[in-house]
XYZ file of C-alpha atoms in Angstrom:
179
model
C 0.000 0.000 0.000
C 1.516 3.346 -1.060
C -1.324 5.638 0.036
C 0.209 6.631 3.386
C 3.968 6.657 2.780
C 4.233 7.019 -0.984
C 6.524 3.979 -0.940
C 5.639 0.597 -2.331
C 6.308 -2.269 0.033
C 6.649 -5.949 -0.756
C 7.879 -9.038 0.991
C 11.293 -10.478 0.242
C 11.456 -14.163 -0.620
C 11.967 -16.502 2.284
C 15.593 -17.494 2.639
C 16.164 -21.207 2.711
C 19.580 -22.686 3.428
C 21.346 -23.394 0.129
C 18.671 -21.698 -2.016
C 20.373 -18.741 -3.647
C 18.166 -18.681 -6.717
C 15.539 -16.022 -6.244
C 15.301 -15.365 -9.956
C 11.560 -16.077 -10.040
C 10.746 -13.608 -7.259
C 8.146 -11.119 -8.478
C 9.684 -8.128 -6.684
C 12.657 -7.770 -9.039
C 10.680 -5.789 -11.601
C 9.668 -3.274 -8.931
C 13.365 -2.838 -8.076
C 14.255 -2.161 -11.703
C 15.593 -5.479 -12.932
C 14.845 -6.014 -16.645
C 12.376 -8.765 -17.578
C 15.085 -10.899 -19.180
C 18.904 -10.950 -19.240
C 19.042 -9.836 -22.861
C 17.176 -6.635 -21.913
C 20.204 -5.171 -20.104
C 21.698 -2.248 -21.987
C 25.480 -2.269 -21.907
C 26.659 1.214 -22.781
C 30.112 1.985 -24.076
C 31.943 5.048 -22.783
C 32.284 7.887 -25.289
C 35.140 7.342 -27.723
C 35.497 3.627 -27.033
C 34.301 1.219 -29.700
C 32.484 -1.989 -28.794
C 34.826 -4.963 -29.268
C 34.170 -8.676 -29.683
C 35.496 -9.184 -26.150
C 32.942 -6.644 -24.875
C 30.123 -8.494 -26.665
C 31.276 -11.849 -25.290
C 31.534 -10.402 -21.780
C 28.049 -8.876 -21.968
C 26.538 -12.090 -23.281
C 28.261 -14.112 -20.581
C 27.466 -11.757 -17.692
C 23.842 -10.815 -18.460
C 22.324 -14.065 -17.081
C 24.430 -13.773 -13.916
C 23.477 -10.132 -13.393
C 19.831 -11.021 -13.952
C 19.963 -13.953 -11.554
C 21.553 -11.682 -8.935
C 18.607 -9.326 -9.361
C 20.598 -6.309 -10.476
C 18.703 -3.337 -11.802
C 19.929 -1.486 -14.885
C 21.330 1.353 -12.759
C 23.405 -1.155 -10.772
C 24.771 -2.709 -13.962
C 25.632 0.803 -15.199
C 27.480 1.502 -11.952
C 29.447 -1.748 -12.195
C 30.251 -1.105 -15.862
C 31.558 2.351 -14.992
C 33.831 0.820 -12.357
C 35.078 -1.866 -14.746
C 35.758 0.750 -17.421
C 37.684 2.959 -14.993
C 39.736 -0.036 -13.878
C 40.412 -1.036 -17.500
C 41.490 2.494 -18.447
C 43.876 2.660 -15.486
C 45.239 -0.784 -16.348
C 45.823 0.220 -19.985
C 47.529 3.460 -18.919
C 49.827 1.560 -16.544
C 50.653 -0.882 -19.340
C 51.498 1.940 -21.734
C 53.696 3.645 -19.127
C 55.440 0.343 -18.392
C 56.069 -0.246 -22.114
C 57.533 3.264 -22.472
C 59.758 2.693 -19.434
C 60.902 -0.690 -20.798
C 61.684 0.889 -24.164
C 63.693 3.685 -22.535
C 65.596 1.220 -20.321
C 66.350 -1.090 -23.268
C 67.507 1.810 -25.413
C 69.739 3.117 -22.607
C 71.265 -0.331 -22.069
C 71.948 -0.835 -25.786
C 73.352 2.689 -26.173
C 75.650 2.006 -23.209
C 76.787 -1.327 -24.718
C 77.117 -0.187 -28.339
C 78.112 3.420 -27.670
C 78.778 5.169 -31.009
C 77.811 2.041 -32.950
C 74.239 2.083 -31.575
C 72.601 3.266 -34.810
C 74.591 0.802 -36.937
C 73.736 -2.166 -34.691
C 70.078 -1.172 -34.540
C 70.013 -0.901 -38.328
C 71.539 -4.393 -38.612
C 68.912 -5.773 -36.211
C 66.078 -4.170 -38.181
C 67.476 -5.516 -41.453
C 67.598 -9.049 -40.028
C 64.004 -8.783 -38.801
C 62.840 -7.549 -42.197
C 64.861 -10.184 -44.045
C 63.718 -13.209 -42.050
C 60.322 -12.239 -40.739
C 59.074 -9.225 -42.598
C 56.281 -7.008 -41.295
C 54.609 -9.907 -39.469
C 57.657 -10.553 -37.290
C 58.202 -6.840 -36.689
C 54.570 -6.531 -35.574
C 54.810 -9.604 -33.326
C 58.006 -8.342 -31.709
C 56.380 -4.974 -31.082
C 53.110 -6.334 -29.707
C 54.739 -8.927 -27.463
C 57.304 -6.519 -26.069
C 60.178 -8.718 -27.261
C 61.253 -5.929 -29.592
C 62.133 -3.974 -26.437
C 64.188 -6.812 -24.973
C 67.913 -6.003 -25.291
C 68.851 -9.697 -25.658
C 66.479 -10.081 -28.615
C 67.710 -6.869 -30.254
C 71.343 -7.981 -29.759
C 70.566 -11.383 -31.320
C 69.019 -9.793 -34.404
C 71.943 -7.352 -34.616
C 74.327 -10.347 -34.663
C 72.280 -11.991 -37.418
C 72.323 -8.728 -39.360
C 76.101 -8.453 -38.903
C 76.589 -12.021 -40.163
C 74.478 -11.223 -43.206
C 76.520 -8.103 -43.874
C 79.814 -10.015 -43.514
C 78.944 -13.064 -45.580
C 77.850 -12.002 -49.022
C 79.283 -14.990 -50.881
C 77.255 -16.529 -53.721
C 76.939 -19.795 -51.833
C 75.586 -18.064 -48.729
C 73.203 -15.900 -50.781
C 71.841 -18.990 -52.551
C 71.421 -20.714 -49.184
C 69.443 -17.770 -47.784
C 67.162 -17.757 -50.793
C 66.282 -21.430 -50.453
C 62.632 -22.265 -49.580
C 63.586 -23.002 -45.983
C 64.203 -19.286 -45.399
C 61.302 -17.882 -47.418
């Protein structure tokens, strides 16, 4: 009865030991829970495109959110928190990658001194020669391209290629095994 207080009242389901499924309780609609899990609206923050991972997450979570009795405003609040956490996590990852790059560059500059640019050029040539754009992309995305040991290894390969330009070696490099 709302005539006196202006507030609707209703009885909560009776709690029974081990029964955590109150999904059929009729009071959820009055609290703002959508009729069905697929009725939740998952909003993306401005400037952030919806990804396949987002879609999979929404599809996976909607039944759980519905079963827990969450209203749309509660889902919005949780989504905002998840988004904030994700943005902070991405920012930390970007800062860490920049720090790793700077540390790797400093280490290689210290080791190679005036020959830094030449060694880096040799490493890049070896990557292009043996792996092409796909390898360069993989090294960049994985962070291995910032690992001084990996850069040194490719610089050594590049130096060997520059040293050995014999016909026999060139023919060997052009064999199908290396293509």
